[in-house]
CSV table of C-alpha atoms in Angstrom, one decimal:
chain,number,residue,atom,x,y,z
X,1,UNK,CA,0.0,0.0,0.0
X,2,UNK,CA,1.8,3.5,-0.6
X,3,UNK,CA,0.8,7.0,-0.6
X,4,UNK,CA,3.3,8.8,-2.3
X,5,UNK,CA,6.7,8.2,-1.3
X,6,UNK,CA,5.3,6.5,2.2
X,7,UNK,CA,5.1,2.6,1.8
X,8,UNK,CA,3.2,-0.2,3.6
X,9,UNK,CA,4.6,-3.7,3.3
X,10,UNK,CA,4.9,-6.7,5.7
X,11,UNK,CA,7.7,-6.8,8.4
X,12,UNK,CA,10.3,-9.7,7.0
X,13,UNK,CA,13.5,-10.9,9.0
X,14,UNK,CA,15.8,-8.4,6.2
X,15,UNK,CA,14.2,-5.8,8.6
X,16,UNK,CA,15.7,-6.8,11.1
X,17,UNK,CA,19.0,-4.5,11.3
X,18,UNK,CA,17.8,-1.5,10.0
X,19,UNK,CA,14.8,-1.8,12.8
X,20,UNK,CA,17.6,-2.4,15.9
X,21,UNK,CA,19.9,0.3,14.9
X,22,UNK,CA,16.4,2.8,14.6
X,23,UNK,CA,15.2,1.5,18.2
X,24,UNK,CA,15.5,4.4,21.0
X,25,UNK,CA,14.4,4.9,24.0
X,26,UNK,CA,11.1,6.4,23.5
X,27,UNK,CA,10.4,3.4,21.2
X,28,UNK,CA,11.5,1.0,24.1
X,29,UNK,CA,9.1,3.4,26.5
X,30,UNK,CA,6.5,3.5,24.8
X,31,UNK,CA,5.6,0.4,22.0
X,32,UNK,CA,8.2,-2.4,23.1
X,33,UNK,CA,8.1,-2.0,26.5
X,34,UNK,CA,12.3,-3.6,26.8
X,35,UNK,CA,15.4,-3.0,24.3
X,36,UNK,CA,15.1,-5.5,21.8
X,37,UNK,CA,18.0,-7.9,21.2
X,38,UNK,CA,18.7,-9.7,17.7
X,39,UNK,CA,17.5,-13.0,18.3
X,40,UNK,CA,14.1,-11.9,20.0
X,41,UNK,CA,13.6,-9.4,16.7
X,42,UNK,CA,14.1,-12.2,14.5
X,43,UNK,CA,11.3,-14.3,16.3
X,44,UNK,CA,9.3,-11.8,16.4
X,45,UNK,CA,9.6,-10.9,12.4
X,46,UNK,CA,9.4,-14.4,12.0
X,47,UNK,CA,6.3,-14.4,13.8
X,48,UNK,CA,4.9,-11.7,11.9
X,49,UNK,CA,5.4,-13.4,9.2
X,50,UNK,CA,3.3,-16.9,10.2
X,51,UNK,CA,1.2,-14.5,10.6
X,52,UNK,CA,0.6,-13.1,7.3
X,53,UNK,CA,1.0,-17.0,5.9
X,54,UNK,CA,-2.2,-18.0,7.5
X,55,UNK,CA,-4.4,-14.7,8.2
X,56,UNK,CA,-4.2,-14.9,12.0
X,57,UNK,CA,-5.5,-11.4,13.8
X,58,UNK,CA,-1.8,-9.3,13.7
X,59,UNK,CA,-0.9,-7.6,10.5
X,60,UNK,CA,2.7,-5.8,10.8
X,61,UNK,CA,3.7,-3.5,8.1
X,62,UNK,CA,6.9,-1.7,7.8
X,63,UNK,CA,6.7,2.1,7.1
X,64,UNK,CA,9.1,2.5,4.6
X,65,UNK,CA,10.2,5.7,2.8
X,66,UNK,CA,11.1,6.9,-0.8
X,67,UNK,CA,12.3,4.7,-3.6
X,68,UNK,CA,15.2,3.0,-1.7
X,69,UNK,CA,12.0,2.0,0.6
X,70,UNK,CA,14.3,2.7,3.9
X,71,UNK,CA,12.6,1.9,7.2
X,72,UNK,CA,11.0,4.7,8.9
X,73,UNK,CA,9.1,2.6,11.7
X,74,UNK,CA,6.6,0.2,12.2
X,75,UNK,CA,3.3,0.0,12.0
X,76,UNK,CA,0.6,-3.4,13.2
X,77,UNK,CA,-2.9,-4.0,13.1
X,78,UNK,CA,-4.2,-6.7,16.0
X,79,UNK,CA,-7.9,-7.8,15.3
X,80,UNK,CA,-8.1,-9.9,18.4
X,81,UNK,CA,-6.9,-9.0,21.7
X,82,UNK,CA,-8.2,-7.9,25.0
X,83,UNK,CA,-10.1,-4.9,25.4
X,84,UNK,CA,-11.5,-5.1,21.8
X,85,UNK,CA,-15.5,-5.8,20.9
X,86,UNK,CA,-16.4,-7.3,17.9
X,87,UNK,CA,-15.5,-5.3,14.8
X,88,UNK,CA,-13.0,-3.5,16.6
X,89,UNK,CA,-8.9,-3.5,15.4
X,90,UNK,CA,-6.1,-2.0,18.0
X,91,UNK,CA,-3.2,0.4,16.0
X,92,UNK,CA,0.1,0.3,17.2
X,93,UNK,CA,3.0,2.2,15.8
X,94,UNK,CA,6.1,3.8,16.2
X,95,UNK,CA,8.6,6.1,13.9
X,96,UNK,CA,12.3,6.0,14.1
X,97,UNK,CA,14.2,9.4,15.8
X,98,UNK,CA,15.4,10.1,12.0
X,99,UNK,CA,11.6,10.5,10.7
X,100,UNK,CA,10.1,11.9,13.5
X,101,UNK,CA,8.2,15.4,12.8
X,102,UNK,CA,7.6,14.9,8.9
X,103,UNK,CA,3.7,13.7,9.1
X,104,UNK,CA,4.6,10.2,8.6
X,105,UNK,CA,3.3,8.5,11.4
X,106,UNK,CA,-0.2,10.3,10.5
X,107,UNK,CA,-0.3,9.2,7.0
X,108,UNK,CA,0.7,5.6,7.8
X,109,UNK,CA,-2.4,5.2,10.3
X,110,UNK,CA,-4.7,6.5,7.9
X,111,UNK,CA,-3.2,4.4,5.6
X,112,UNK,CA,-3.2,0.9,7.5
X,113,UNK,CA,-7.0,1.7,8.5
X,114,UNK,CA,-8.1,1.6,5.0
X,115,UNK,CA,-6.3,-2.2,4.6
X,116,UNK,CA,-8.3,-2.4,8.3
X,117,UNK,CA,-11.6,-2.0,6.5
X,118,UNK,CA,-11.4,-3.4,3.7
X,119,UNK,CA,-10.4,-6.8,6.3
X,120,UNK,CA,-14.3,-5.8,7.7
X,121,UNK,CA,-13.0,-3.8,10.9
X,122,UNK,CA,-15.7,-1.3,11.6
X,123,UNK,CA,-13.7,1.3,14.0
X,124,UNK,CA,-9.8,1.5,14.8
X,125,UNK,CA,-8.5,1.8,18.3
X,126,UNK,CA,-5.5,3.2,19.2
X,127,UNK,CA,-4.4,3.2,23.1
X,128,UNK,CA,-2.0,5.8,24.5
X,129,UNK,CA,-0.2,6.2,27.7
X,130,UNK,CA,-1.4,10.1,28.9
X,131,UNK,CA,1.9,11.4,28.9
X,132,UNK,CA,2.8,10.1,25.0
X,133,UNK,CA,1.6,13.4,23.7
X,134,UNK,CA,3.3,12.6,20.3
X,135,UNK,CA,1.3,9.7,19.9
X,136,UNK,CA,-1.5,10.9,20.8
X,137,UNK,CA,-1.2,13.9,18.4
X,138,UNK,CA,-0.8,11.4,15.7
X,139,UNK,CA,-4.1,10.2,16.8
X,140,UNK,CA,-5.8,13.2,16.5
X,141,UNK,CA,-4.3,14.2,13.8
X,142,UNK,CA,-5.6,11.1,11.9
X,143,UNK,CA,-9.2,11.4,13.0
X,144,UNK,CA,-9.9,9.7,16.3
X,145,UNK,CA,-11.7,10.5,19.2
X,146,UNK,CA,-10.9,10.6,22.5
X,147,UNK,CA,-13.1,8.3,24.7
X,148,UNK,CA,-11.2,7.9,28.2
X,149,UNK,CA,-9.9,5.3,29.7
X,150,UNK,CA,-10.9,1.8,30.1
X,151,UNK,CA,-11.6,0.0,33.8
X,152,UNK,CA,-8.7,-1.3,34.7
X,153,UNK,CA,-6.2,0.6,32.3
X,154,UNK,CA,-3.9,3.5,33.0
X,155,UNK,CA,-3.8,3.9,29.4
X,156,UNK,CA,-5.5,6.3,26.9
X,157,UNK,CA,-8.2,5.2,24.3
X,158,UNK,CA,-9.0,7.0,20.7
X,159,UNK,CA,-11.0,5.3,18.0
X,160,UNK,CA,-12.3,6.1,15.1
X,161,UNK,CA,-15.3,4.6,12.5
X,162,UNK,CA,-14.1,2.9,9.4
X,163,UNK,CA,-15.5,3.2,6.1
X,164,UNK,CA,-16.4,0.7,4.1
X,165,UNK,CA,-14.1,-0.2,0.8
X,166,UNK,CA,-15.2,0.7,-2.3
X,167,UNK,CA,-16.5,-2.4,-4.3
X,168,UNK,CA,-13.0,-2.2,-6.4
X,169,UNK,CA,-10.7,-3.1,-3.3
X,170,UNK,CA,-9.4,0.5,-3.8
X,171,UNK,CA,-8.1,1.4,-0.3
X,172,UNK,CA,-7.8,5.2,-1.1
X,173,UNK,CA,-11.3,7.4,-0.4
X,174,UNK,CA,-12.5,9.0,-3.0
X,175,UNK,CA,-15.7,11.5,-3.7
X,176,UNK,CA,-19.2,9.2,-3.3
X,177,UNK,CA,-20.8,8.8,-6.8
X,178,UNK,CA,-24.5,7.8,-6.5
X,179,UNK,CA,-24.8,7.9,-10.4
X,180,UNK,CA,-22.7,5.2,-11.4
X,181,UNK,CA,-23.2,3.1,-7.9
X,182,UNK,CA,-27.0,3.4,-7.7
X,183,UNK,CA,-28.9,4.3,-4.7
X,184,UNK,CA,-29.3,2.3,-1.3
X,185,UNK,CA,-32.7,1.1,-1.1
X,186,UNK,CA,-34.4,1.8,2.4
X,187,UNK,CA,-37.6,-0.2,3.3
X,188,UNK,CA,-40.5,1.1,4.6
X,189,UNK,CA,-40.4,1.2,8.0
X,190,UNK,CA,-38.6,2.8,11.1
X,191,UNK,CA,-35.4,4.8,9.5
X,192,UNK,CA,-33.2,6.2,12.9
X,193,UNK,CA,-30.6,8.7,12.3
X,194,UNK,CA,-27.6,8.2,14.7
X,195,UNK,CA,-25.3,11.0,14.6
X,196,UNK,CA,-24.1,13.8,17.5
X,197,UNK,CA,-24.8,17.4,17.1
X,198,UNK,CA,-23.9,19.1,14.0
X,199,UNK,CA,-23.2,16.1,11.9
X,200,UNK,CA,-25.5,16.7,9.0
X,201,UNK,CA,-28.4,14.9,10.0
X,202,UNK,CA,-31.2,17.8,9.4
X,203,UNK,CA,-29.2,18.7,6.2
X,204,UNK,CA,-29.5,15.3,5.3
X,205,UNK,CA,-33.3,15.4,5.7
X,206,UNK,CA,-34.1,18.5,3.8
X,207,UNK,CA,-32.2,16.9,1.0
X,208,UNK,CA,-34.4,14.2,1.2
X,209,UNK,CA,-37.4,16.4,1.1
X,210,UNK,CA,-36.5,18.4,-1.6
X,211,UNK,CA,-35.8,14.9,-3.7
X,212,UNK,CA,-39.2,13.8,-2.9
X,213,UNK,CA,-37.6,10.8,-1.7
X,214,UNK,CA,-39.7,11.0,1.8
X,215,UNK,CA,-43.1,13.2,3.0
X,216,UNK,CA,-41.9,16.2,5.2
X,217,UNK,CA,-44.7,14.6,7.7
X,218,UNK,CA,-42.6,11.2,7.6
X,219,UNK,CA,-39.7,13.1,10.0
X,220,UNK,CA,-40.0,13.2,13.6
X,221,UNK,CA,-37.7,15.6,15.1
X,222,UNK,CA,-37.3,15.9,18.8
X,223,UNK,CA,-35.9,19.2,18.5
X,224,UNK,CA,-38.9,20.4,16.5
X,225,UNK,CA,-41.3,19.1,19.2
X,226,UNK,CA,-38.9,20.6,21.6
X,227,UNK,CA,-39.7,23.9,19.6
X,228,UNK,CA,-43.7,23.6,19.4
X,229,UNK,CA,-44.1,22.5,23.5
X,230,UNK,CA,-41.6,25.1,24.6
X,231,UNK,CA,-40.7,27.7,22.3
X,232,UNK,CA,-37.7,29.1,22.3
X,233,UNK,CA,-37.6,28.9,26.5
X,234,UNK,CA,-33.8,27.1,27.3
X,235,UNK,CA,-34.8,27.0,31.0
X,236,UNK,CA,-38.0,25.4,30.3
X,237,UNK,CA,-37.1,23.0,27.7
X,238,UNK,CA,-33.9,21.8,29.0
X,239,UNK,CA,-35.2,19.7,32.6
X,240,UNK,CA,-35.5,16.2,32.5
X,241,UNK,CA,-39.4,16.6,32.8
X,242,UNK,CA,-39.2,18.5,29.5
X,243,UNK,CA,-37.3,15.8,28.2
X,244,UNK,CA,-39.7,13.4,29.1
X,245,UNK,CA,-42.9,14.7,27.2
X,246,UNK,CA,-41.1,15.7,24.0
X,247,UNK,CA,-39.7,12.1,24.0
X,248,UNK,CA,-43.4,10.5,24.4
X,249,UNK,CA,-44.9,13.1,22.2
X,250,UNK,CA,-42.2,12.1,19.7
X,251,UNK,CA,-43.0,8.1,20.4
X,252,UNK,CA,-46.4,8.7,19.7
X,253,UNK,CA,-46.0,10.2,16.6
X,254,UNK,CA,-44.0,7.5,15.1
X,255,UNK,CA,-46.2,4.8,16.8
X,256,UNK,CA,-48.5,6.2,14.4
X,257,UNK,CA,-46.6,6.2,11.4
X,258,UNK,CA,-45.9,2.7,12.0
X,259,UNK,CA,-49.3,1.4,13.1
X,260,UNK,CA,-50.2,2.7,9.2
X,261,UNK,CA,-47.5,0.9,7.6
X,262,UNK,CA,-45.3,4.5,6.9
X,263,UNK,CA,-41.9,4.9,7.3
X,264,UNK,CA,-41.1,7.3,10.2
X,265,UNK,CA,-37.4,9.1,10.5
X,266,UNK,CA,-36.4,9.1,13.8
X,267,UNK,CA,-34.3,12.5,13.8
X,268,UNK,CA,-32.1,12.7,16.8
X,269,UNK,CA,-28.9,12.2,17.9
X,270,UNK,CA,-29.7,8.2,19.1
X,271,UNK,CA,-25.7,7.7,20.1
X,272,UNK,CA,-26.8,5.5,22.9
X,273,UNK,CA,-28.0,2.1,23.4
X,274,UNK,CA,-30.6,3.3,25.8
X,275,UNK,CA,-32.1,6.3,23.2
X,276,UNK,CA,-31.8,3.2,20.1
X,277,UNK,CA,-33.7,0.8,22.4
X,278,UNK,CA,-36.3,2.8,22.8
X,279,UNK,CA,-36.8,3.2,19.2
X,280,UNK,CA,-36.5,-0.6,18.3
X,281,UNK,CA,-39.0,-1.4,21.3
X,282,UNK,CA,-41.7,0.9,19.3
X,283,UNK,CA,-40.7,-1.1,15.6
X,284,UNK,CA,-40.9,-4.5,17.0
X,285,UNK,CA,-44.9,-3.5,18.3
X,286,UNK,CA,-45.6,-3.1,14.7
X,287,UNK,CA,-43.2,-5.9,13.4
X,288,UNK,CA,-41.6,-2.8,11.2
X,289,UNK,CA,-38.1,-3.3,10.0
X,290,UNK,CA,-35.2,-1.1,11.4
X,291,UNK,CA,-32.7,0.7,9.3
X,292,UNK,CA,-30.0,2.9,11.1
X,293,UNK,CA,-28.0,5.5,9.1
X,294,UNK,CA,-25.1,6.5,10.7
X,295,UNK,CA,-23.3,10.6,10.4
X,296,UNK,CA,-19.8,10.3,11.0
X,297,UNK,CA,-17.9,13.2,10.7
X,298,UNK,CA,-14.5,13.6,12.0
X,299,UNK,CA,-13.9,15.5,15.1
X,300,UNK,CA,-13.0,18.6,13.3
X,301,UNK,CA,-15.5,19.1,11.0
X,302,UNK,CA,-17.8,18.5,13.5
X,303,UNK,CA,-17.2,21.2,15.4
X,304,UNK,CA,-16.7,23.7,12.3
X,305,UNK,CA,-20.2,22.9,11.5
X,306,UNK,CA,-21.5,23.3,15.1
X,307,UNK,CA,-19.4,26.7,15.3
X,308,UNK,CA,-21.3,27.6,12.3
X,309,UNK,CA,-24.6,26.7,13.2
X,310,UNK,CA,-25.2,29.1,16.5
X,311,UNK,CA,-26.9,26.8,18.4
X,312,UNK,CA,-26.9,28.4,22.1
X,313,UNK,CA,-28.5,25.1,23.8
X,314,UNK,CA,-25.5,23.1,22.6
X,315,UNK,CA,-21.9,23.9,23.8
X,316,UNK,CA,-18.7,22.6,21.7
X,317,UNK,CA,-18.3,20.3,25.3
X,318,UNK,CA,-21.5,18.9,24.4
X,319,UNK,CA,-20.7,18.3,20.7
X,320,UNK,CA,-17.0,16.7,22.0
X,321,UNK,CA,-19.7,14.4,24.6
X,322,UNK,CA,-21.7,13.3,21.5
X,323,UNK,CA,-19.1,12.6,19.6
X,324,UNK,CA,-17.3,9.9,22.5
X,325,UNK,CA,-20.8,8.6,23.1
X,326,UNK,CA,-21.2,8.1,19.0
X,327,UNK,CA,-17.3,6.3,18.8
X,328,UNK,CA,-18.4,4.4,22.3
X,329,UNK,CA,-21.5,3.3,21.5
X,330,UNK,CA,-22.7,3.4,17.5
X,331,UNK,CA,-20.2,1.3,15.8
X,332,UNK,CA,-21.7,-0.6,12.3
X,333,UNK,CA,-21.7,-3.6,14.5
X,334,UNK,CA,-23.1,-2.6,17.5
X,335,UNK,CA,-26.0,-1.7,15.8
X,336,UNK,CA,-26.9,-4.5,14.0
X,337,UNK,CA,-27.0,-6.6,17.3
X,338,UNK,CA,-29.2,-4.4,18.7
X,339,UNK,CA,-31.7,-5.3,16.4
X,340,UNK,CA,-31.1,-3.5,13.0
X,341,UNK,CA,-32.3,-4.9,9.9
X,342,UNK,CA,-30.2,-2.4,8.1
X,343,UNK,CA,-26.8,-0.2,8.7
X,344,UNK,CA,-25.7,2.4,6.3
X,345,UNK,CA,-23.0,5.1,6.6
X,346,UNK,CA,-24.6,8.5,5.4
X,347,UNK,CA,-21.5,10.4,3.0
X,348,UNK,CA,-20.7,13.8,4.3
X,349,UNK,CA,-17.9,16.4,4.0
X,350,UNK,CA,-15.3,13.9,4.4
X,351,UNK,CA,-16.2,11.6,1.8
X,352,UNK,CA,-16.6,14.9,-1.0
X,353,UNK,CA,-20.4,14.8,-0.8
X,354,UNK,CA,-22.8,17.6,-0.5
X,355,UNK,CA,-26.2,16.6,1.6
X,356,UNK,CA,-28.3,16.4,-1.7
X,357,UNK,CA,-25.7,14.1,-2.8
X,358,UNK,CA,-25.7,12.3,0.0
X,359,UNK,CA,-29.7,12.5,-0.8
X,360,UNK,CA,-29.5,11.2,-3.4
X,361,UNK,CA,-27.2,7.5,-2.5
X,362,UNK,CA,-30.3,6.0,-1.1
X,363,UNK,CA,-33.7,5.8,-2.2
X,364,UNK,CA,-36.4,4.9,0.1
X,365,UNK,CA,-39.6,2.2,-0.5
């Protein structure tokens, strides 16, 4: 895998000197945990390379650089280990002092998540000590979202939601293209948007609208009912007795949908289990199917669009909140085992599509 003069290609025992005369002690610190000596290094590549040979869960590349291909680091993928849920891959990886600082590191994650998802990982984890600010930088940098730390850790987690491959087996994203793909087909039935503040889900609607692909009546929008039972009143309309009526008012109305065989939309943020099992209760009454479509947004242009949206009843803490809950709790398969007929990935800003683009990838039945 390369992009540009940065190559991704299996670990092999030739590695082996270039990788102990690049070892430091920040490497030993912080990703091997003792020095490495030559006969445990050629194990270990050894290892690596069993591994490749029968498709077991670690993946270890070598970053390599330029068209001599020298070794800049390394970089693994582990699919099984513990700590992980299903669908979940841990990162790990670690530049030489030489190629520090040049944006390597950064481009080799984003990289080796692409190979992750197109192997069926839904989100990337990548676990830092706190004080690794580097490495957690890098993280960052590439996209992932701080969620804490695990019980029993004293370690950092980020993760980030994968895309799916293209159909090709190209690894590199590229712009959506509903023309020459063809839309997703939605069924009739309970549609729920799953997406934190700010990450296109109302734009996404209107689009739909506008395409006649849905009735305007078919959304049901907890911040609209928020609107009509309280106005614009924050200190009304923000108690958890306020919460409580615009979440049965909004129940009711999509009972009814379903009880006459229309498809309701769900519009709100739905990032927990709790919120998504209340929806799914409601569909199974009326043996309606469930399709989830799922706003992911990196963390950046999340908050760009919240900063330009003015919203006074949401704070960028809030939006940052949202956005852990989403990575937490709203993974592709996560979803499905709650009882989700259907999971799609709505395009946004990252993937080069406008919302009546994005409008126009699914069609709905």
């Amino acid at each position: 895998m390369a992009d540009g003069n940065l190559i991704l290609s299996p670990l092999s025992p030739d590695d082996v000197r270039a990788h102990l005369a690049g070892e430091d002690d920040l490497l030993v610190r912080w990703l091997n945990g003792r020095p490495s000596t030559q006969d445990g290094t050629v194990r270990y590549f050894h290892h690596c390379m069993e591994q490749w040979a029968i498709d077991g869960p670690l993946r270890a590349f070598g970053i390599r650089v330029g068209a001599e291909q020298a070794l800049a680091g390394t970089i693994d993928l582990r699919f099984e280990m513990p700590g992980l849920t299903a669908g979940q891959v841990n990162v790990a990886y670690g530049l030489y002092p030489a190629w520090r600082g040049r944006g390597l590191a950064t481009r080799a994650v984003l990289l080796v998540c692409r190979y992750a998802a197109a192997e069926g990982a839904d989100q990337a984890v990548i676990q830092v000590a706190p004080e690794n600010t580097g490495s957690a930088a890098v993280a960052h940098r590439a996209g992932f979202i701080y969620v804490g730390q695990p019980l029993g850790t004293d370690g950092d987690r980020y993760v980030r939601d994968l895309p799916a491959p293209d159909c090709a087996g190209d690894l590199r994203p590229k712009p959506h293209t509903p023309a020459s793909a063809g839309p997703t087909r939605v069924r009739a039935g309970l549609v729920v948007l799953v997406g934190p503040p700010a990450s296109g889900k109302s734009s996404f609607v209107r689009a739909l609208i506008a395409r006649g692909h849905i009735d305007e009546d078919a959304v049901v929008s907890s911040d609209e009912i928020r609107a009509e039972l309280f106005g614009t009143s924050p200190a009304e309309s923000n108690t958890e007795a306020a919460d409580a009526l615009i979440f049965m008012e909004r129940d009711r109305q999509i009972a009814a949908r379903l009880a006459g065989g229309q498809t309701a939309v769900a519009e709100s943020t739905n990032v927990t289990p709790q919120a998504r099992t209340r929806l799914i209760t409601i569909a199974r009454r009326f043996h309606a199917p469930v399709t989830m479509l799922r706003f992911t947004p990196d963390l950046g242009t999340l908050l760009e669009q919240h900063a330009g949206r003015c919203r006074a009843d949401i704070t960028t803490a809030d939006v940052h909140a949202f956005a852990a809950d989403m990575a937490r709790h709203a993974g592709a398969g996560q979803l499905r085992s709650e009882g989700a007929h259907a999971v799609h990935d709505v395009p946004g800003r990252r993937q080069g599509a406008t919302p009546a683009e994005a409008a126009a990838c699914f069609s709905f039945t």
